[in-house]
Short mmCIF file of N, CA and C in Angstrom, two decimals:
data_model
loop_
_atom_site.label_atom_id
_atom_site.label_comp_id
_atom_site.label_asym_id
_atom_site.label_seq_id
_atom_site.Cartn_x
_atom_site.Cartn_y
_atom_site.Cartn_z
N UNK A 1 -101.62 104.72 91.44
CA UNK A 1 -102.25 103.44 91.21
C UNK A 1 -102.58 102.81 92.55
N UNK A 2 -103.63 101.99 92.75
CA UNK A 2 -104.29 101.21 93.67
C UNK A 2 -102.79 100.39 94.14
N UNK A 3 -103.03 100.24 95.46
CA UNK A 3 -102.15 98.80 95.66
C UNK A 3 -102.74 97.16 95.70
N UNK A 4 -103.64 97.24 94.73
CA UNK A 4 -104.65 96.08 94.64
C UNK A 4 -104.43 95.88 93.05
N UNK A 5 -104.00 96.49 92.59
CA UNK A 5 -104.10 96.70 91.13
C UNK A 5 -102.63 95.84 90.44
N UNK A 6 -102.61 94.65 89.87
CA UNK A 6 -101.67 94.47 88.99
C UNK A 6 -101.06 94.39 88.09
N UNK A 7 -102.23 95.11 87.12
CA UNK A 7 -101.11 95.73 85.69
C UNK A 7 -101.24 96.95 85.97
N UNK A 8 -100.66 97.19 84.74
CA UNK A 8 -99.61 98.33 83.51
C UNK A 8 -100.45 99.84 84.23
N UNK A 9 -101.85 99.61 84.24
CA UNK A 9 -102.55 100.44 83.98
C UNK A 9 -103.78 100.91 85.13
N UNK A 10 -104.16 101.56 85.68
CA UNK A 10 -104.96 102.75 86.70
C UNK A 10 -106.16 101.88 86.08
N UNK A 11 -107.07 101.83 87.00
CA UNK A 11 -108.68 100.90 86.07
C UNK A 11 -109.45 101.84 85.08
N UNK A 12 -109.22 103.18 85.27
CA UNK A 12 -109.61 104.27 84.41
C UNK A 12 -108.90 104.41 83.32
N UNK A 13 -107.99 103.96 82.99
CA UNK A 13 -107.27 104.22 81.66
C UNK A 13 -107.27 102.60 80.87
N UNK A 14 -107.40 101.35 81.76
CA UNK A 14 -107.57 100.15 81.40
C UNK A 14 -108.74 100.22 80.56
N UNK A 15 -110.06 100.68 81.34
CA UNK A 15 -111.24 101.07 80.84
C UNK A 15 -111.58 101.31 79.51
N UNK A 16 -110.68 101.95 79.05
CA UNK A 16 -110.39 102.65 77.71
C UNK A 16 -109.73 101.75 76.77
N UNK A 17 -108.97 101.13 76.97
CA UNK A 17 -107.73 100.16 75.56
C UNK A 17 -108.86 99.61 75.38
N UNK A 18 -107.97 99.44 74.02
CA UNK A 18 -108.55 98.41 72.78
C UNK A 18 -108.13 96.89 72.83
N UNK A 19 -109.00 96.31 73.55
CA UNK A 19 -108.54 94.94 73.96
C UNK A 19 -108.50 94.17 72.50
N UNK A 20 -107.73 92.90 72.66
CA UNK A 20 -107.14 92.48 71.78
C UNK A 20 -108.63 91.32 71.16
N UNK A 21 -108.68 91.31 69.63
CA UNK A 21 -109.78 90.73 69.29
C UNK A 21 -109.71 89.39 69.69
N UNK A 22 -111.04 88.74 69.80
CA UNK A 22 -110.99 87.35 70.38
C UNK A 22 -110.86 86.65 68.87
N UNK A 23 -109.87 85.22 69.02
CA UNK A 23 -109.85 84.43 67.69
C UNK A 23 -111.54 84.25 67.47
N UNK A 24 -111.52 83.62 66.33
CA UNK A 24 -112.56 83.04 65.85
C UNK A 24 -112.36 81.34 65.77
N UNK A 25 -113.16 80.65 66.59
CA UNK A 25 -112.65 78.92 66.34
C UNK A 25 -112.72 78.62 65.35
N UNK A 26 -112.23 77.29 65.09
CA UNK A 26 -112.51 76.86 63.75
C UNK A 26 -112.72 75.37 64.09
N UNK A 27 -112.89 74.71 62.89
CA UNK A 27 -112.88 73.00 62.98
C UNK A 27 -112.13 72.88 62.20
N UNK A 28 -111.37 71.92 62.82
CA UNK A 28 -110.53 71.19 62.00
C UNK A 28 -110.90 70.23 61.02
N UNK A 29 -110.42 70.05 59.70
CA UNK A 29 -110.40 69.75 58.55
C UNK A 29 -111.00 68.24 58.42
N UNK A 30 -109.83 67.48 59.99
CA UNK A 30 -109.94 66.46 59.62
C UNK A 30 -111.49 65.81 60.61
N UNK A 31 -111.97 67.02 61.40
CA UNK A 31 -113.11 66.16 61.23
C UNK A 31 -114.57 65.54 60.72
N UNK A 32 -114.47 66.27 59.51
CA UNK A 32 -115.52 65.43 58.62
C UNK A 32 -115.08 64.44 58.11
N UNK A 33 -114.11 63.73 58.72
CA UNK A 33 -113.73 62.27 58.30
C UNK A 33 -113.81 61.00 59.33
N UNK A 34 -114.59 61.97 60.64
CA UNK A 34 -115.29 60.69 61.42
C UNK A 34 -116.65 60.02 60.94
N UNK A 35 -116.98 58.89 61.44
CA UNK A 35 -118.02 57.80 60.72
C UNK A 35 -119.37 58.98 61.47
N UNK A 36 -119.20 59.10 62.40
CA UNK A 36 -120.60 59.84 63.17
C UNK A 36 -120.84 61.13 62.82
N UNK A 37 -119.71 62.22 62.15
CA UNK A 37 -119.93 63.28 61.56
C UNK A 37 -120.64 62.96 60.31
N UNK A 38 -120.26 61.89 59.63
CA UNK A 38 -120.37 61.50 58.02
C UNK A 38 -121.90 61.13 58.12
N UNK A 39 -122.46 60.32 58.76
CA UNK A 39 -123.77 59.61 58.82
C UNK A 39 -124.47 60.77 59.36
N UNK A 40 -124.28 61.39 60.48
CA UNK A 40 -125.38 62.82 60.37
C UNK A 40 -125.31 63.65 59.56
N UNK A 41 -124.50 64.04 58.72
CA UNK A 41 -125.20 64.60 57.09
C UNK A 41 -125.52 63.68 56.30
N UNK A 42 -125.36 62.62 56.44
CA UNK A 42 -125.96 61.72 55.46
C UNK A 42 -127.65 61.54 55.66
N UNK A 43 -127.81 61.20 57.15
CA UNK A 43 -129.10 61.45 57.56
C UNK A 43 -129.80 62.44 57.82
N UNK A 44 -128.95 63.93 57.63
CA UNK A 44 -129.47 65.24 57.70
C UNK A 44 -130.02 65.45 59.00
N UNK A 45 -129.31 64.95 60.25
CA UNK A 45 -129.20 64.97 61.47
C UNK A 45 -128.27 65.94 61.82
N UNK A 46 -129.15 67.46 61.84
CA UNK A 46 -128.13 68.22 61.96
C UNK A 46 -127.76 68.65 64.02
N UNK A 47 -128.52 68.04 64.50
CA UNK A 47 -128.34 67.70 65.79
C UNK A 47 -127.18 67.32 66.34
N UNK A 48 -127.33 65.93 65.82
CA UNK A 48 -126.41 64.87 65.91
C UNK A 48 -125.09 65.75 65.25
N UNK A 49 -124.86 66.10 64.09
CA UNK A 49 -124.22 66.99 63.53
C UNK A 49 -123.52 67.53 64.72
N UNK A 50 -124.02 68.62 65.25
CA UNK A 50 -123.63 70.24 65.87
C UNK A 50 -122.69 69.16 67.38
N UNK A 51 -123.88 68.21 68.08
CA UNK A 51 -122.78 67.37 68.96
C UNK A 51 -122.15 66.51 68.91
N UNK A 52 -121.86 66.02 67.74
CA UNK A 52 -120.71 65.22 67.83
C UNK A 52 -119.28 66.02 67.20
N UNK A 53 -119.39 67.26 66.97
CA UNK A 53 -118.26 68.21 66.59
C UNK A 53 -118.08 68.85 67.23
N UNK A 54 -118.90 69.51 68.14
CA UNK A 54 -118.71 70.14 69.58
C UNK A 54 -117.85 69.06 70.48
N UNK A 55 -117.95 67.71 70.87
CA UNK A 55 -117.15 66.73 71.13
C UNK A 55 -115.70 66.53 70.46
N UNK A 56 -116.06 66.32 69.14
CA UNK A 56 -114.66 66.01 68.69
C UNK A 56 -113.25 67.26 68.83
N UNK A 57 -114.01 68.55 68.68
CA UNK A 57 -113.40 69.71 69.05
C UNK A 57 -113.10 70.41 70.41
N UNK A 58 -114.27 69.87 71.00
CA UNK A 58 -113.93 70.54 73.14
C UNK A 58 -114.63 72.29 72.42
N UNK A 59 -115.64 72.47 71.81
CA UNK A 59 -116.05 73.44 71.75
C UNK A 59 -117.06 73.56 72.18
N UNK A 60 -117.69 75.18 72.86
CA UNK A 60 -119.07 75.28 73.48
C UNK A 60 -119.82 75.37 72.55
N UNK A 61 -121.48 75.63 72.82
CA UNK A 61 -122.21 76.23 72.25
C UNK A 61 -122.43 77.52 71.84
N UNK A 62 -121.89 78.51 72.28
CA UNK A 62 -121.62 79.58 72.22
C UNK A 62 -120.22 79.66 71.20
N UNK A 63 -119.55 78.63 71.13
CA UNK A 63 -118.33 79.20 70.13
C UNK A 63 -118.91 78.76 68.59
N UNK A 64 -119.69 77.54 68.60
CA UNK A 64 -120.39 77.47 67.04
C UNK A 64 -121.34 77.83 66.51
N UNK A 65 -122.52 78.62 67.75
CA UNK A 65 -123.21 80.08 67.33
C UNK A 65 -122.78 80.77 66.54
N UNK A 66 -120.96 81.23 67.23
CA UNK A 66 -120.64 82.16 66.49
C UNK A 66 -120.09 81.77 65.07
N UNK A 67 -119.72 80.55 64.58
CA UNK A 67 -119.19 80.02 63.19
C UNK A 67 -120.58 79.77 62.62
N UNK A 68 -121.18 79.49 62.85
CA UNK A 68 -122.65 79.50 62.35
C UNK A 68 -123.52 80.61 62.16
N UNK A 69 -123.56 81.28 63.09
CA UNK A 69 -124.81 82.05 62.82
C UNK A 69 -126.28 82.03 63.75
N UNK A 70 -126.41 80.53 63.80
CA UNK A 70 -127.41 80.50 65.08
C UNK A 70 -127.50 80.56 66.41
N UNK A 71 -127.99 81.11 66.81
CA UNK A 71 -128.50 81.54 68.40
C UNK A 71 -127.62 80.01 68.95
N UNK A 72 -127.00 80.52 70.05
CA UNK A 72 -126.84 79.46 71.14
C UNK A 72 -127.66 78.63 71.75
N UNK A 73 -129.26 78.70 72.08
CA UNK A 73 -130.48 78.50 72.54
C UNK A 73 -130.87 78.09 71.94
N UNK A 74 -131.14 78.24 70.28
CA UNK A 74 -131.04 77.37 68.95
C UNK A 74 -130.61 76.25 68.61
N UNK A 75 -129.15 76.27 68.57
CA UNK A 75 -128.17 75.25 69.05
C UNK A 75 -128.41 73.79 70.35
N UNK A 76 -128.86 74.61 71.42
CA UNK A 76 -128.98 73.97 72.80
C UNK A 76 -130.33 72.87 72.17
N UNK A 77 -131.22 73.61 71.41
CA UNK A 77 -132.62 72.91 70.92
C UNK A 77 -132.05 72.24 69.51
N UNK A 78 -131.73 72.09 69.84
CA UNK A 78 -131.22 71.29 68.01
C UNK A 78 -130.36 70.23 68.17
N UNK A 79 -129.44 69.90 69.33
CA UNK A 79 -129.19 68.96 70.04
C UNK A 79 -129.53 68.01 70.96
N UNK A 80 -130.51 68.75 71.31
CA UNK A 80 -131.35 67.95 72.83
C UNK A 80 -132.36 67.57 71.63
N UNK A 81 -132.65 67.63 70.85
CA UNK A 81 -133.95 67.28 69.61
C UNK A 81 -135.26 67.89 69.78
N UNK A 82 -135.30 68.90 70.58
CA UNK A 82 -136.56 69.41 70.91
C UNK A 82 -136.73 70.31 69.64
N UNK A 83 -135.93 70.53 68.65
CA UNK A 83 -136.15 71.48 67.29
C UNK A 83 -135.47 70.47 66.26
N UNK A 84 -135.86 70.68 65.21
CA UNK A 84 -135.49 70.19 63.70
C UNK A 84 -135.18 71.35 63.19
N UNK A 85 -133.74 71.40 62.22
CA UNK A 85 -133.82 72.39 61.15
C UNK A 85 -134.17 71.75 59.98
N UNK A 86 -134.95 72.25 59.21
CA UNK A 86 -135.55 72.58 58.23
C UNK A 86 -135.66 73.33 57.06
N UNK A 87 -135.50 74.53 57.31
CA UNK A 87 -135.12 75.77 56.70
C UNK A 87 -134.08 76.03 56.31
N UNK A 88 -134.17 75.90 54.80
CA UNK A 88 -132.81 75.59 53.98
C UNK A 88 -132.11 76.87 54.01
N UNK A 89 -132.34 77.95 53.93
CA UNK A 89 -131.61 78.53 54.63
C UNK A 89 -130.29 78.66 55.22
N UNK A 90 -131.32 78.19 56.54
CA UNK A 90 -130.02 78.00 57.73
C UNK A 90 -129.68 76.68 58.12
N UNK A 91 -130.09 75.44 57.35
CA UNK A 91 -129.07 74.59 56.87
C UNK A 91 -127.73 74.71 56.20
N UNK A 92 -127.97 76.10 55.17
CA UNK A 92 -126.56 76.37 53.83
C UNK A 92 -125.67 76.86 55.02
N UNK A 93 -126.85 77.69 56.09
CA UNK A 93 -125.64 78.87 57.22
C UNK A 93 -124.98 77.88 57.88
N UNK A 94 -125.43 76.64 58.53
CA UNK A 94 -124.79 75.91 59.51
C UNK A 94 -124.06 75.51 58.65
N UNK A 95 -123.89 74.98 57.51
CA UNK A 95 -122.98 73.68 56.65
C UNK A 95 -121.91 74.91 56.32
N UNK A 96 -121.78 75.83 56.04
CA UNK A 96 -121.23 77.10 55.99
C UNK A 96 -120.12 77.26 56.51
N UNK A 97 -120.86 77.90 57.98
CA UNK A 97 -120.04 77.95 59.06
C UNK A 97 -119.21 76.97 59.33
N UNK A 98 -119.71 75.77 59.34
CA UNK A 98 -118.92 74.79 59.56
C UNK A 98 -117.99 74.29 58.56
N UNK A 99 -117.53 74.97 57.51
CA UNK A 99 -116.87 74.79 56.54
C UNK A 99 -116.97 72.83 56.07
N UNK A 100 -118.35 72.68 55.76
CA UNK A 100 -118.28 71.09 55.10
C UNK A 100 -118.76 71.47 53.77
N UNK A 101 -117.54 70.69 53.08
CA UNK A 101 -117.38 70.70 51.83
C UNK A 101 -118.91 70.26 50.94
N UNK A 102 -119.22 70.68 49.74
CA UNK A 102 -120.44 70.36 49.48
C UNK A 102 -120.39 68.67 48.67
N UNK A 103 -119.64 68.46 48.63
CA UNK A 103 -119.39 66.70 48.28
C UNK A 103 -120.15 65.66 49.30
N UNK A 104 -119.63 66.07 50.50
CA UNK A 104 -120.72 65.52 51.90
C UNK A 104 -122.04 65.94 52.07
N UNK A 105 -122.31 67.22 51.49
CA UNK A 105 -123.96 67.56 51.82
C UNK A 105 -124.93 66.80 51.11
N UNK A 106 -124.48 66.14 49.66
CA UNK A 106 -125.42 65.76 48.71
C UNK A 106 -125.99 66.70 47.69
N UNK A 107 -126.97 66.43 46.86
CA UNK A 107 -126.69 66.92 45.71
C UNK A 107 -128.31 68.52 45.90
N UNK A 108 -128.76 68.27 47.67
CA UNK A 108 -129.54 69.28 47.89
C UNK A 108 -128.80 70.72 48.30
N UNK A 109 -127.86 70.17 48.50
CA UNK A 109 -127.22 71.58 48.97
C UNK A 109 -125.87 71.95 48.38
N UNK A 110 -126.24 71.65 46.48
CA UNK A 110 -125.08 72.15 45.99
C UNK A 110 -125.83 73.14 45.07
N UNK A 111 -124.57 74.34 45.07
CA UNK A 111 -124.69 75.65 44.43
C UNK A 111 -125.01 75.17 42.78
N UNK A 112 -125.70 76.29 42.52
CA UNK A 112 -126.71 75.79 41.17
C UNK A 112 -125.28 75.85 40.52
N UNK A 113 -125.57 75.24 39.09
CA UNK A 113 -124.69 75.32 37.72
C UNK A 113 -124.54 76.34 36.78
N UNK A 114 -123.61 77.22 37.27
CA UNK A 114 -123.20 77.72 36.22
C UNK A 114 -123.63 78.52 34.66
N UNK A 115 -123.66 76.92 34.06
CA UNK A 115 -124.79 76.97 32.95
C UNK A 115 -125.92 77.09 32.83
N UNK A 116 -126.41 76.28 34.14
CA UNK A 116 -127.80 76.71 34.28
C UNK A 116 -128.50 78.22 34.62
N UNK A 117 -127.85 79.08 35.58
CA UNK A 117 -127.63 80.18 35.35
C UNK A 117 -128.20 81.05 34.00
N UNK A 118 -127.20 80.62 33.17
CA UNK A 118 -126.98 81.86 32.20
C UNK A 118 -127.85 81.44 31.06
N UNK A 119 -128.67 80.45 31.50
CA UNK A 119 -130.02 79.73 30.43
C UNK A 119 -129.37 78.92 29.58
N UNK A 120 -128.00 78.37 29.46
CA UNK A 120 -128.05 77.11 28.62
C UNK A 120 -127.80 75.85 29.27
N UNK A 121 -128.20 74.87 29.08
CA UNK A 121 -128.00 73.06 29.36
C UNK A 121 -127.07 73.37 29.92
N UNK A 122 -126.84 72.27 30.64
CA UNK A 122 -125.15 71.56 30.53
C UNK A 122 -124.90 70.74 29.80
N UNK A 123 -123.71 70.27 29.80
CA UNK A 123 -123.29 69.27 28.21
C UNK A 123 -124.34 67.80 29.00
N UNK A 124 -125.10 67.04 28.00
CA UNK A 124 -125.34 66.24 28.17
C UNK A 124 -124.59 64.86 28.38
N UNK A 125 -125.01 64.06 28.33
CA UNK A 125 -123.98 62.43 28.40
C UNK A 125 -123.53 62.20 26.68
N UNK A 126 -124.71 62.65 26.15
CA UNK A 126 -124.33 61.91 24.34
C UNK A 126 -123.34 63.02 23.84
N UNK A 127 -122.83 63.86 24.64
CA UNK A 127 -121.80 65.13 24.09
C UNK A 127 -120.52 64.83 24.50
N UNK A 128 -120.52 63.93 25.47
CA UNK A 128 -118.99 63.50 26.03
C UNK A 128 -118.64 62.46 25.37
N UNK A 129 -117.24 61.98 24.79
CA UNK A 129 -116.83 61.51 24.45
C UNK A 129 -116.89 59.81 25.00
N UNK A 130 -117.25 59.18 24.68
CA UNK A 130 -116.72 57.80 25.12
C UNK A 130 -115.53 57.43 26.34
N UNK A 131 -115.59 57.06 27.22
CA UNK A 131 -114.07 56.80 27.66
C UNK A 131 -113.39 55.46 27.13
#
């Protein structure tokens, strides 16, 4: 071994291991319960969105690429406002990734019904009982 070298291992056999997988970040739960997270999905400011959770978390652009799906450069333009998303799509991918519950997205970005599906109604109002 080198006398420059301070691990385990010769740089030729280092070369080779199976380095250990990198985590995957996450967001924490509790922050879709700030006022500035809440009002950019409300206003479908998904800009505003991507940086004020990158803030509340100390995360790069490059780490919510990867919970998302979109390009980092994507990201970089979607914050600075030089891009709008649009494309519902990769609105579902960002809201996704970002694990926000579909109660906060509104009623555009909730998964169809069920019933509707399989070709019948859903129960109407005059089918429910009174409270």
């Amino acid at each position: 071994m080198n006398r420059y070298n301070e691990g385990l291992r010769c740089f030729a056999c280092s070369r080779n291991a199976v380095m250990p997988e990198a985590s995957v970040p996450t967001i924490p739960r509790d922050v879709r319960d700030d006022h500035q997270v809440q009002q950019a999905l409300v206003s479908r400011d998904f800009g505003s969105l991507c940086l004020r959770i990158r803030e509340l978390t100390s995360m790069r652009q490059d780490d919510l690429a990867l919970l998302t799906g979109l390009s980092q450069p994507y990201l970089s333009m979607l914050e600075s406002g030089q891009r709008k998303l649009t494309n519902i799509d990769k609105i579902v991918t960002l809201l996704d990734g970002m694990d926000v519950p579909t109660v906060l997205t509104g009623p555009m970005l909730r998964p169809p019904n069920r019933a509707t599906l399989a070709g019948t109604q859903p129960p109407g109002p005059a089918e429910h009982p009174p409270i």
